[in-house]
Amino acid sequence: MEQLAQIVAEAPARLASVADLAELETLEAELVGRRSVLAELQRNIGSLPPERRPEVGRALQQARAELERLISRRRAELEREAENLLLEDDRVDVTLEAYRLPGGGEHLIQQTIEEVCEIFIGLGYVVATGPEAELGYYNFDALNTPPTHPSRLESDTLYLDWGDPADEVLLRTHTSPMQARFMEAHDPPVYVVVPGKVYRADTPDATHSPVFHQIEGLAVDRNITMSDLKGTLAHFAREFFGPGQRIRLLPHFFPFTEPSAEMHAACFHCEGNGTSCRVCGGSGWIELMGCGMVDPAVFEAVGYDPGDVTGFAFGMGVERLAQVRHGLSPIRHVFENDVRVLRQFRGIA
Ligand code: PHE
């Protein structure tokens, strides 16, 4: 019994010195297990005289209860420690610099298309799109362009199916075929802009690319005049380049407009003062688009009455707009997809 009393007295210190749950289990077996001094004493209780048994039995029971209480307290402590260690191991340092995936953005060409369309939507126009593989009929015939016109040669136009002018299929050389398609499908009045890709048999150089983008515009109504065309294009230029922007119309020729014009914007970079201006080349003017009053022959081709309606049309190059706006030279910077260029235009509206 004396030995047991000592075991109980030393138990707190010994328990405190175990480092983990495995060590605790070993100590537990030694203190209260089947081979412990305590178990041995409890087993031998029968060899005591009967009158001493209850007293000794109670004392042994108390010693066991005390030891088990100490053990379970230490176990709870060790379990908590083990848990904390796990949490510490699993900790994520959210202040560490994370790997950032590069964010995408709209391409400069798409941004430009959207900006131009927004300006015309503000004037009541709708936006439409049409096929890039187009019938020769819509690309040329419906637009008053005879089979003998030089732009119909294979040296200018990329044909998918060539030979019989009646069912030629080609990559559209401009967005103008949508003038005819849209009028065929809608009664006047018509106010529509058509952005899209166009193709020409051009070798790429500083100012040419075999594929580029245009935005077509068409307005057909009663009493539309050339001043409506000029006012609309001046409004567009001021919205796109800034207030005070001046424009001019120079006589030109297109088979599907009469009269026809080239629209120029005053060079916003040098305002006509720089002989070596990188934007306009020194002329003081930048050519932005072709335009004109819709030729009566086009109205006839789509079933409109040229005695009843008049209209104007225009077609602008998107790469060119983006190029002059941002002073990008050569023009291939606009479509070559060099991220060092594109990155600079990720945020513009
Ligand atoms: N389609 C002409 C071109 O590609 C531009 C244009 C459009 C001219 C509409 C007049 C009217 O050059």
Coordinates of C-alpha atoms and ligand atoms in Angstrom, one line a residue:
M1 CA 0.0 0.0 0.0
E2 CA 2.9 2.3 0.7
Q3 CA 4.3 1.7 -2.7
L4 CA 0.9 2.5 -4.2
A5 CA 0.7 5.7 -2.3
Q6 CA 4.0 6.7 -3.7
I7 CA 2.9 5.8 -7.2
V8 CA -0.1 8.0 -6.8
A9 CA 2.0 10.9 -5.4
E10 CA 4.4 10.7 -8.3
A11 CA 1.8 10.3 -11.0
P12 CA 1.2 14.1 -11.7
A13 CA 4.8 14.8 -12.4
R14 CA 5.3 11.6 -14.5
L15 CA 2.2 12.4 -16.5
A16 CA 3.3 15.9 -17.1
S17 CA 6.6 14.7 -18.6
V18 CA 5.0 12.5 -21.3
A19 CA 5.4 14.1 -24.7
D20 CA 2.6 12.6 -26.7
L21 CA -0.4 10.3 -26.7
A22 CA 1.8 7.2 -27.5
E23 CA 3.9 7.8 -24.4
L24 CA 0.8 8.4 -22.4
E25 CA -0.6 5.0 -23.4
T26 CA 2.6 3.3 -22.1
L27 CA 2.4 5.2 -18.8
E28 CA -1.3 4.4 -18.5
A29 CA -0.6 0.7 -18.8
E30 CA 2.0 1.0 -16.1
L31 CA -0.2 2.9 -13.7
V32 CA -3.6 1.2 -14.1
G33 CA -3.2 -1.6 -16.7
R34 CA -3.4 -5.3 -16.1
R35 CA 0.2 -5.6 -15.0
S36 CA 0.2 -2.5 -12.9
V37 CA 1.0 -2.6 -9.1
L38 CA -2.5 -1.4 -8.6
A39 CA -4.1 -4.3 -10.6
E40 CA -1.8 -6.7 -8.8
L41 CA -3.0 -5.4 -5.4
Q42 CA -6.6 -5.6 -6.5
R43 CA -6.2 -9.1 -7.7
N44 CA -4.6 -10.2 -4.4
I45 CA -7.3 -8.6 -2.2
G46 CA -8.8 -12.1 -1.6
S47 CA -5.7 -13.1 0.4
L48 CA -6.4 -10.5 3.1
P49 CA -8.4 -11.4 6.2
P50 CA -12.0 -10.7 5.4
E51 CA -12.4 -7.8 7.9
R52 CA -9.7 -5.8 6.2
R53 CA -10.9 -6.3 2.7
P54 CA -13.6 -3.6 2.5
E55 CA -11.2 -0.9 3.7
V56 CA -8.3 -1.9 1.5
G57 CA -10.7 -2.4 -1.4
R58 CA -12.0 1.1 -1.0
A59 CA -8.5 2.6 -0.8
L60 CA -7.5 0.8 -4.0
Q61 CA -10.6 1.9 -5.7
Q62 CA -9.9 5.5 -4.7
A63 CA -6.3 5.2 -5.9
R64 CA -7.5 3.9 -9.3
A65 CA -10.1 6.7 -9.6
E66 CA -7.5 9.3 -8.8
L67 CA -5.0 7.8 -11.3
E68 CA -7.7 7.6 -14.1
R69 CA -8.7 11.2 -13.5
L70 CA -5.1 12.4 -13.8
I71 CA -4.6 10.3 -17.0
S72 CA -7.8 11.5 -18.7
R73 CA -6.9 15.1 -17.9
R74 CA -3.5 14.7 -19.4
R75 CA -5.0 12.9 -22.4
A76 CA -7.3 15.8 -23.1
E77 CA -4.4 18.2 -22.9
L78 CA -2.3 16.2 -25.3
E79 CA -5.2 15.8 -27.8
R80 CA -5.6 19.6 -27.8
E81 CA -1.9 20.1 -28.4
A82 CA -2.0 17.5 -31.3
E83 CA -5.0 19.4 -32.8
N84 CA -3.2 22.7 -32.6
L85 CA -0.2 21.2 -34.3
L86 CA -2.3 20.1 -37.2
L87 CA -4.0 23.4 -37.5
E88 CA -0.6 25.1 -37.5
D89 CA 0.7 22.7 -40.2
D90 CA -2.3 23.4 -42.4
R91 CA -2.2 27.2 -42.0
V92 CA -2.2 29.2 -45.3
D93 CA -0.5 32.5 -45.3
V94 CA -2.9 34.6 -47.2
T95 CA -0.5 37.5 -47.3
L96 CA 1.8 35.6 -49.6
E97 CA 2.0 37.0 -53.2
A98 CA -0.2 34.7 -55.3
Y99 CA 0.4 33.8 -59.0
R100 CA -1.7 36.1 -61.0
L101 CA -3.4 34.8 -64.2
P102 CA -3.1 37.5 -66.9
G103 CA -6.6 39.0 -67.4
G104 CA -8.0 39.3 -70.9
G105 CA -9.6 42.3 -72.5
E106 CA -11.5 43.3 -75.6
H107 CA -9.3 43.7 -78.6
L108 CA -8.7 47.2 -79.8
I109 CA -10.6 46.5 -83.0
Q110 CA -13.7 45.2 -81.1
Q111 CA -13.5 48.2 -78.8
T112 CA -13.5 50.5 -81.8
I113 CA -16.4 48.7 -83.4
E114 CA -18.4 49.0 -80.3
E115 CA -17.6 52.7 -79.8
V116 CA -18.6 53.5 -83.3
C117 CA -21.8 51.5 -83.1
E118 CA -22.7 53.2 -79.8
I119 CA -22.5 56.6 -81.5
F120 CA -24.9 55.6 -84.2
I121 CA -27.2 53.8 -81.8
G122 CA -27.4 57.2 -80.1
L123 CA -28.8 58.5 -83.4
G124 CA -31.4 55.8 -83.6
Y125 CA -29.6 53.3 -85.8
V126 CA -29.8 49.6 -85.4
V127 CA -26.8 47.2 -85.7
A128 CA -26.9 44.3 -88.2
T129 CA -24.3 41.8 -89.4
G130 CA -24.1 39.7 -92.6
P131 CA -22.2 36.8 -94.2
E132 CA -18.5 37.0 -95.0
A133 CA -18.8 34.5 -97.8
E134 CA -21.1 36.5 -100.1
L135 CA -22.8 36.1 -103.4
G136 CA -21.3 38.1 -106.3
Y137 CA -24.9 39.4 -106.7
Y138 CA -24.9 41.3 -103.4
N139 CA -21.3 42.3 -103.4
F140 CA -21.5 43.8 -106.9
D141 CA -24.6 43.5 -109.0
A142 CA -27.2 44.8 -106.5
L143 CA -24.7 47.6 -105.9
N144 CA -24.8 48.8 -109.5
T145 CA -21.3 47.4 -110.2
P146 CA -21.3 45.8 -113.7
P147 CA -19.5 42.5 -114.5
T148 CA -16.8 44.5 -116.3
H149 CA -15.8 46.5 -113.2
P150 CA -12.1 46.1 -112.5
S151 CA -12.7 45.3 -108.8
R152 CA -14.4 42.1 -109.9
L153 CA -11.2 40.7 -111.3
E154 CA -9.5 37.9 -109.5
S155 CA -6.5 40.2 -108.9
D156 CA -8.7 42.2 -106.5
T157 CA -11.4 39.9 -105.2
L158 CA -10.9 36.5 -103.4
Y159 CA -13.4 34.1 -105.0
L160 CA -14.7 30.9 -103.4
D161 CA -16.5 30.0 -106.6
W162 CA -15.6 31.9 -109.8
G163 CA -16.7 31.8 -113.4
D164 CA -20.4 32.3 -114.0
P165 CA -21.2 35.8 -112.8
A166 CA -24.8 34.6 -112.0
D167 CA -23.7 32.5 -109.1
E168 CA -20.3 33.7 -108.0
V169 CA -19.4 33.2 -104.4
L170 CA -16.6 35.3 -102.9
L171 CA -15.2 36.7 -99.7
R172 CA -17.0 40.1 -99.5
T173 CA -14.7 43.0 -100.4
H174 CA -16.7 45.5 -98.4
T175 CA -19.7 45.6 -95.9
S176 CA -21.9 47.3 -98.6
P177 CA -23.6 44.1 -99.7
M178 CA -25.5 44.4 -96.4
Q179 CA -27.1 47.6 -97.8
A180 CA -28.9 45.5 -100.3
R181 CA -29.6 42.6 -98.0
F182 CA -31.0 44.8 -95.3
M183 CA -33.3 46.8 -97.6
E184 CA -34.6 43.6 -99.2
A185 CA -35.6 42.4 -95.7
H186 CA -36.9 45.7 -94.3
D187 CA -39.3 48.4 -95.5
P188 CA -38.1 52.0 -95.3
P189 CA -37.2 54.0 -93.2
V190 CA -33.9 52.3 -92.6
Y191 CA -31.2 53.4 -90.2
V192 CA -28.6 50.7 -89.8
V193 CA -24.8 50.2 -89.2
V194 CA -23.0 47.0 -90.1
P195 CA -19.7 46.1 -88.6
G196 CA -17.7 43.1 -90.0
K197 CA -14.7 41.6 -91.7
V198 CA -13.9 42.2 -95.4
Y199 CA -11.3 40.6 -97.7
R200 CA -9.2 41.8 -100.6
A201 CA -6.4 40.2 -102.6
D202 CA -3.9 42.6 -101.2
T203 CA -0.3 41.8 -100.1
P204 CA 0.2 43.0 -96.6
D205 CA 2.3 46.2 -96.3
A206 CA 2.3 49.3 -94.1
T207 CA -1.2 50.3 -95.1
H208 CA -2.7 47.1 -96.6
S209 CA -4.0 43.8 -95.2
P210 CA -5.9 41.0 -97.0
V211 CA -8.4 41.1 -94.2
F212 CA -9.7 44.1 -92.3
H213 CA -12.8 45.5 -90.7
Q214 CA -15.4 47.9 -92.0
I215 CA -18.5 49.6 -90.5
E216 CA -21.2 50.3 -93.1
G217 CA -23.9 52.8 -92.5
L218 CA -27.1 53.3 -94.4
A219 CA -30.0 55.8 -93.9
V220 CA -33.0 55.7 -96.1
D221 CA -36.1 57.8 -95.5
R222 CA -38.2 60.5 -97.2
N223 CA -36.2 63.7 -98.0
I224 CA -32.8 62.6 -96.9
T225 CA -30.2 65.0 -98.4
M226 CA -26.5 65.4 -98.7
S227 CA -26.5 67.8 -95.7
D228 CA -28.0 65.0 -93.6
L229 CA -25.0 62.9 -94.6
K230 CA -22.5 65.6 -93.8
G231 CA -24.2 66.5 -90.5
T232 CA -24.2 62.8 -89.5
L233 CA -20.6 62.3 -90.3
A234 CA -19.6 65.5 -88.5
H235 CA -21.5 64.4 -85.4
F236 CA -19.8 61.0 -85.6
A237 CA -16.3 62.6 -86.0
R238 CA -16.9 64.9 -82.9
E239 CA -18.1 62.0 -80.8
F240 CA -15.2 59.8 -81.8
F241 CA -12.3 62.3 -81.9
G242 CA -13.6 65.1 -79.7
P243 CA -15.6 68.3 -79.9
G244 CA -14.5 70.8 -82.5
Q245 CA -13.4 68.1 -84.9
R246 CA -13.7 69.4 -88.5
I247 CA -14.4 67.2 -91.5
R248 CA -14.5 67.7 -95.3
L249 CA -16.1 65.8 -98.2
L250 CA -14.1 65.5 -101.4
P251 CA -15.7 64.3 -104.7
H252 CA -15.0 60.6 -105.4
F253 CA -16.6 57.7 -107.3
F254 CA -18.5 54.6 -106.1
P255 CA -20.8 52.7 -108.4
F256 CA -23.5 52.5 -105.7
T257 CA -23.6 56.1 -104.6
E258 CA -24.3 59.3 -106.6
P259 CA -22.8 61.7 -105.8
S260 CA -20.0 60.0 -104.0
A261 CA -17.4 61.4 -101.6
E262 CA -14.4 60.7 -99.5
M263 CA -14.8 61.9 -96.0
H264 CA -11.7 63.4 -94.4
A265 CA -11.2 64.5 -90.8
A266 CA -8.8 67.4 -89.9
C267 CA -5.6 65.9 -88.5
F268 CA -6.1 66.1 -84.7
H269 CA -2.4 65.6 -84.2
C270 CA -0.8 68.5 -86.2
E271 CA -4.0 70.4 -87.2
G272 CA -2.4 70.8 -90.7
N273 CA 0.8 72.5 -89.4
G274 CA 3.2 69.6 -89.5
T275 CA 4.9 68.7 -92.8
S276 CA 6.1 65.4 -91.4
C277 CA 3.2 64.6 -89.1
R278 CA 3.2 60.8 -88.4
V279 CA -0.6 60.7 -88.4
C280 CA -1.6 62.6 -91.6
G281 CA 1.7 62.7 -93.4
G282 CA 1.6 66.5 -93.6
S283 CA -1.6 67.1 -95.6
G284 CA -3.5 68.1 -92.5
W285 CA -6.4 65.7 -93.4
I286 CA -7.0 62.0 -92.7
E287 CA -9.1 60.0 -95.1
L288 CA -11.6 58.0 -93.0
M289 CA -14.3 56.6 -95.3
G290 CA -16.2 56.5 -98.5
C291 CA -19.7 57.8 -98.6
G292 CA -22.4 59.2 -100.8
M293 CA -26.1 59.4 -101.7
V294 CA -27.6 55.9 -102.5
D295 CA -27.8 55.5 -106.2
P296 CA -31.4 55.1 -107.5
A297 CA -30.2 51.9 -109.3
V298 CA -29.6 50.3 -105.9
F299 CA -33.1 51.2 -104.7
E300 CA -34.5 49.6 -107.8
A301 CA -32.5 46.4 -107.2
V302 CA -34.0 45.9 -103.8
G303 CA -37.5 47.0 -104.7
Y304 CA -37.6 50.5 -103.2
D305 CA -39.2 53.3 -105.1
P306 CA -36.4 55.9 -105.9
G307 CA -39.2 58.4 -106.4
D308 CA -40.4 58.0 -102.8
V309 CA -37.2 57.6 -100.8
T310 CA -33.6 58.9 -100.8
G311 CA -30.7 57.9 -98.6
F312 CA -27.1 58.1 -97.9
A313 CA -24.5 55.4 -97.2
F314 CA -20.9 55.3 -95.8
G315 CA -18.3 52.7 -95.2
M316 CA -15.3 53.2 -92.8
G317 CA -12.2 51.2 -92.1
V318 CA -12.0 50.2 -88.4
E319 CA -8.3 49.5 -88.3
R320 CA -7.7 53.0 -89.8
L321 CA -10.0 54.6 -87.2
A322 CA -8.1 52.9 -84.4
Q323 CA -4.7 53.7 -86.0
V324 CA -5.3 57.4 -86.5
R325 CA -7.0 57.7 -83.1
H326 CA -4.1 56.2 -81.2
G327 CA -1.2 57.2 -83.5
L328 CA -0.4 53.6 -84.3
S329 CA 2.0 53.1 -87.2
P330 CA 2.4 50.9 -89.2
I331 CA -1.3 49.7 -89.3
R332 CA -0.3 46.1 -88.7
H333 CA 0.1 47.0 -85.0
V334 CA -3.7 47.2 -84.9
F335 CA -4.2 43.5 -86.0
E336 CA -0.9 41.6 -85.3
N337 CA -2.0 40.7 -81.8
D338 CA 1.3 41.6 -80.2
V339 CA 0.3 41.7 -76.5
R340 CA 2.8 44.5 -75.9
V341 CA 0.6 46.7 -78.1
L342 CA -2.8 45.2 -77.1
R343 CA -2.0 45.6 -73.4
Q344 CA -2.0 49.3 -73.8
F345 CA -5.6 49.3 -74.9
R346 CA -7.2 47.0 -72.4
G347 CA -9.2 49.5 -70.5
I348 CA -10.4 52.1 -73.0
A349 CA -14.2 52.4 -73.3
Ligands
PHE1 N1 -17.8 50.1 -99.8 C1 -16.9 51.3 -100.1 C2 -15.5 50.7 -99.9 O1 -15.3 49.7 -99.4 C3 -17.1 52.4 -99.1 C4 -18.5 53.0 -99.3 C5 -19.6 52.6 -98.5 C6 -18.7 54.0 -100.2 C7 -20.8 53.2 -98.7 C8 -19.9 54.6 -100.3 C9 -21.0 54.2 -99.6 O2 -14.5 51.4 -100.3

